[in-house]
Amino acid sequence: MSIAALELDLDVFSGPFDLLLTLILREEIDLRELALADVVLAYLDHLERRGELDLETATEFIVLVAALLELKSRLLLSGEEQELLEIEPEQAAEELLARMLDARRYRAAAGHLAQLFAGEHGVRFRLVPPPPSLRRAIVHQADGSAGGGRDANQLGEAIGRLLLLPPTISLRHIAMHRVSVAERLAHLRRLLRRGSFSFDEAVRDADRMTVAVTLFALLDLYKRGEVDWEQPESFGEIAIHPSAHQLAPTALARGAAHAEAIAG
Amino acid sequence: MSELAQVNAEAPATPHAAQPPSAQHEAQLPAAEHEAEQEVPALARTVEALLFLSSEPLGAGELAEATQAGEGAVRAALAVLAEQYAPGRRGITLRELGGGWTLASDPSTEDAARRLFSRPRAATLSPAQAETLAIVAYLQPVSRPEITRIRGVSADSAAATLLDRGLIEEAGHSQFGAVLYRTTTQFLKLFGLRDLDQLPDIARWDPTPEEQAELRERLLRAGEARGGAGAADS
Amino acid sequence: MSELAQVNAEAPATPHAAQPPSAQHEAQLPAAEHEAEQEVPALARTVEALLFLSSEPLGAGELAEATQAGEGAVRAALAVLAEQYAPGRRGITLRELGGGWTLASDPSTEDAARRLFSRPRAATLSPAQAETLAIVAYLQPVSRPEITRIRGVSADSAAATLLDRGLIEEAGHSQFGAVLYRTTTQFLKLFGLRDLDQLPDIARWDPTPEEQAELRERLLRAGEARGGAGAADS
């Protein structure tokens, strides 16, 4: 499956991933409103369901999400970087309050409109074009002064607009490192042969793209049952061990001691 | 008037059946001699509304079904309306046409109607209307689903307005049953074109002139690439 | 006149069926006491015909131009018609809507109309559609991202439906290229509005100062809680 067809069901959008990108580019979806984490979670769910990792789509996905993340951070920080970073809880609350009040107003106005609409129930209008005799008259008189020449160039312009292909997402602002998943897989396996290690060790001095691809390689190894990994706390160290049941199917206990035992 | 007389004859129970209806004659009488008709009976009111809304003549059977009244009662209601809408009394007349009844404007008002409809209404086209008209002009005949695919959003309302203004018209059906549109003579006149060959060459506005494919194909491809907001909506 | 009464009895139970058929009552009055309305003045007849023919509301100016009469005379003719088409008198009513006058069916005839045309007058309005419509009505021209920002959730599908139903239309592009929307005459027609000024001031729905204070308090507490959690994370 191409990553383009990944079905998303998010707060601000539901539909395929490629449509989401298009809408963001056309500014019909505000990137600032989009929780990118939800997009990533949707992709992980999708991986879970499929039960296998297609490395090509995975790479494509990482690149696109990274691009979106960077775009979004630029949007959020543009112009007022300092202020945004130092926003006080009071300010944030005021801003939120203004938004909530706006939403409430229009929800109430919507109620009013719904009432008006219901009040007009049963009122129908005649939607019948004028009889042909009168329409012929229109044509007849149209070439006179009454017609008013319209500019046919208007039509050419419209076609020009419609021929316009949307820009493809520009990734030029991202340094494109060619990091292959195969290479990172080999790297991880090399480390595994020596026993447990931390993710930080595995990606020491690497750039962000390499870190991301290494994480994918790690996911792949996990799927294949070659590694176990754990992260005791959020943003903490990720400890990676050779898969326990590869060595000893009954050895379920994991942890540093166990890992050391194996390493020893 | 002979049809109307027949209506009455077929509905003997109405008070009008006894008097020969001759609105023409009555119009010459002082108002005091008319039956008081300001309050139209409920069934006649309903029949009046149905005739007003329908673009096609309605038969007594159809009217009876819709109003859930007897056909005799419907004919009586029609007789009441025939009297009220007798020629020369109002701007609208009730006519029997093609086995049914229909409301039509009185011929005496035709000059004013012609002036009304020949007025260039809303001098400018909305962007949606201009796009829809351009697609029809360059690709005709073209179906509504195709227009929607190219524009990425529904063109129904724009197409209806263009139809209303006599700039496009229906041109049969596609093999899949969708209505096809083409431009009208009115369109050519309004845009000062002798014929369709005089439509401006789009090369001037073509953003990717190097593309070789046929215009229709390119428009459809671009429309779909733009993402068919329609896809998200459906 | 008893036959007429019977006609009424056969009609479906519209709200008007309850009233005694007044034709009977009126017949007892000397006809001279009625306003003499059978003879509609020529100008009113013509205006009536134009209103009948046009699917869009017509303004006094347009009517004056088409009838080649003065605007004052047209307004007088409209007053005559307004009397004749006063609600409840006929199956058709004269309404001032969407910046002009238009004829519409009387709501009491809706059941029969639905049976005849076998479709409801208009689909219902979902809450999302109503909210989107309210935002467009008050803020027009307004872009889809703005609508989304205010609603907090996507308005794409609601906006597409409203476009489809002709309640909103495109109104050019914002400086960032997003399509702008505005409401249509169709919106005014379907919501019984003469013009947009008839919408109540949006400030009418502002929460009371107490409610605002309470909201602010709640937000502040939530903000502090989040701020604390963030500090712990970093």
XYZ file of C-alpha atoms in Angstrom, chain B residues 124-211:
88
model
C -20.267 39.477 -13.551
C -19.976 35.741 -13.264
C -18.933 34.314 -9.901
C -15.638 32.392 -9.981
C -17.559 29.118 -9.742
C -19.841 30.149 -12.610
C -16.936 31.306 -14.777
C -15.121 28.018 -14.217
C -18.196 25.949 -14.933
C -19.000 27.951 -18.049
C -15.392 27.684 -19.267
C -15.433 23.913 -18.818
C -18.689 23.614 -20.757
C -17.475 25.986 -23.466
C -14.186 24.207 -24.099
C -15.213 20.600 -23.557
C -18.829 20.488 -24.709
C -20.714 18.318 -24.494
C -19.689 17.683 -20.909
C -21.513 16.002 -18.035
C -22.075 17.406 -14.568
C -19.990 14.696 -12.847
C -17.090 15.609 -15.147
C -17.405 19.277 -14.243
C -17.385 18.311 -10.579
C -14.278 16.162 -11.028
C -12.446 18.980 -12.743
C -13.460 21.643 -10.254
C -13.036 19.438 -7.220
C -16.274 20.785 -5.795
C -19.856 20.417 -6.818
C -20.936 22.575 -9.744
C -24.651 22.013 -9.303
C -25.557 25.463 -8.138
C -23.334 27.201 -10.692
C -24.729 25.023 -13.496
C -28.290 25.810 -12.400
C -27.598 29.543 -12.562
C -25.988 29.242 -16.001
C -28.991 27.226 -17.191
C -31.278 29.858 -15.732
C -29.458 32.630 -17.531
C -29.629 30.714 -20.784
C -25.838 30.479 -21.145
C -25.774 26.682 -21.176
C -28.414 24.103 -22.030
C -28.907 20.383 -21.780
C -27.616 18.338 -24.710
C -28.884 14.829 -24.145
C -27.395 12.230 -21.832
C -24.034 10.520 -21.572
C -23.855 6.749 -21.951
C -24.008 6.575 -18.157
C -27.182 8.615 -18.013
C -25.681 11.892 -16.779
C -27.099 15.075 -18.298
C -24.737 16.652 -20.830
C -24.339 20.402 -21.240
C -23.382 22.643 -24.095
C -23.337 26.400 -24.531
C -26.208 28.270 -26.199
C -26.505 30.804 -28.976
C -27.179 33.260 -26.184
C -23.735 32.460 -24.802
C -22.065 33.210 -28.149
C -23.896 36.500 -28.425
C -23.123 37.611 -24.894
C -19.448 36.856 -25.357
C -19.351 38.360 -28.809
C -18.333 35.131 -30.543
C -19.381 34.140 -34.042
C -18.936 30.465 -33.281
C -17.117 28.191 -30.858
C -13.941 28.251 -32.927
C -13.564 31.821 -31.801
C -13.076 30.830 -28.174
C -9.713 32.226 -27.121
C -6.721 29.923 -27.466
C -5.968 28.767 -23.950
C -2.223 28.594 -24.685
C -1.997 32.121 -23.263
C -3.108 30.999 -19.834
C -1.750 27.470 -19.917
C 0.500 27.011 -16.863
C 2.175 23.932 -18.347
C 2.150 24.405 -22.118
C 4.627 21.582 -22.561
C 1.913 19.051 -21.676
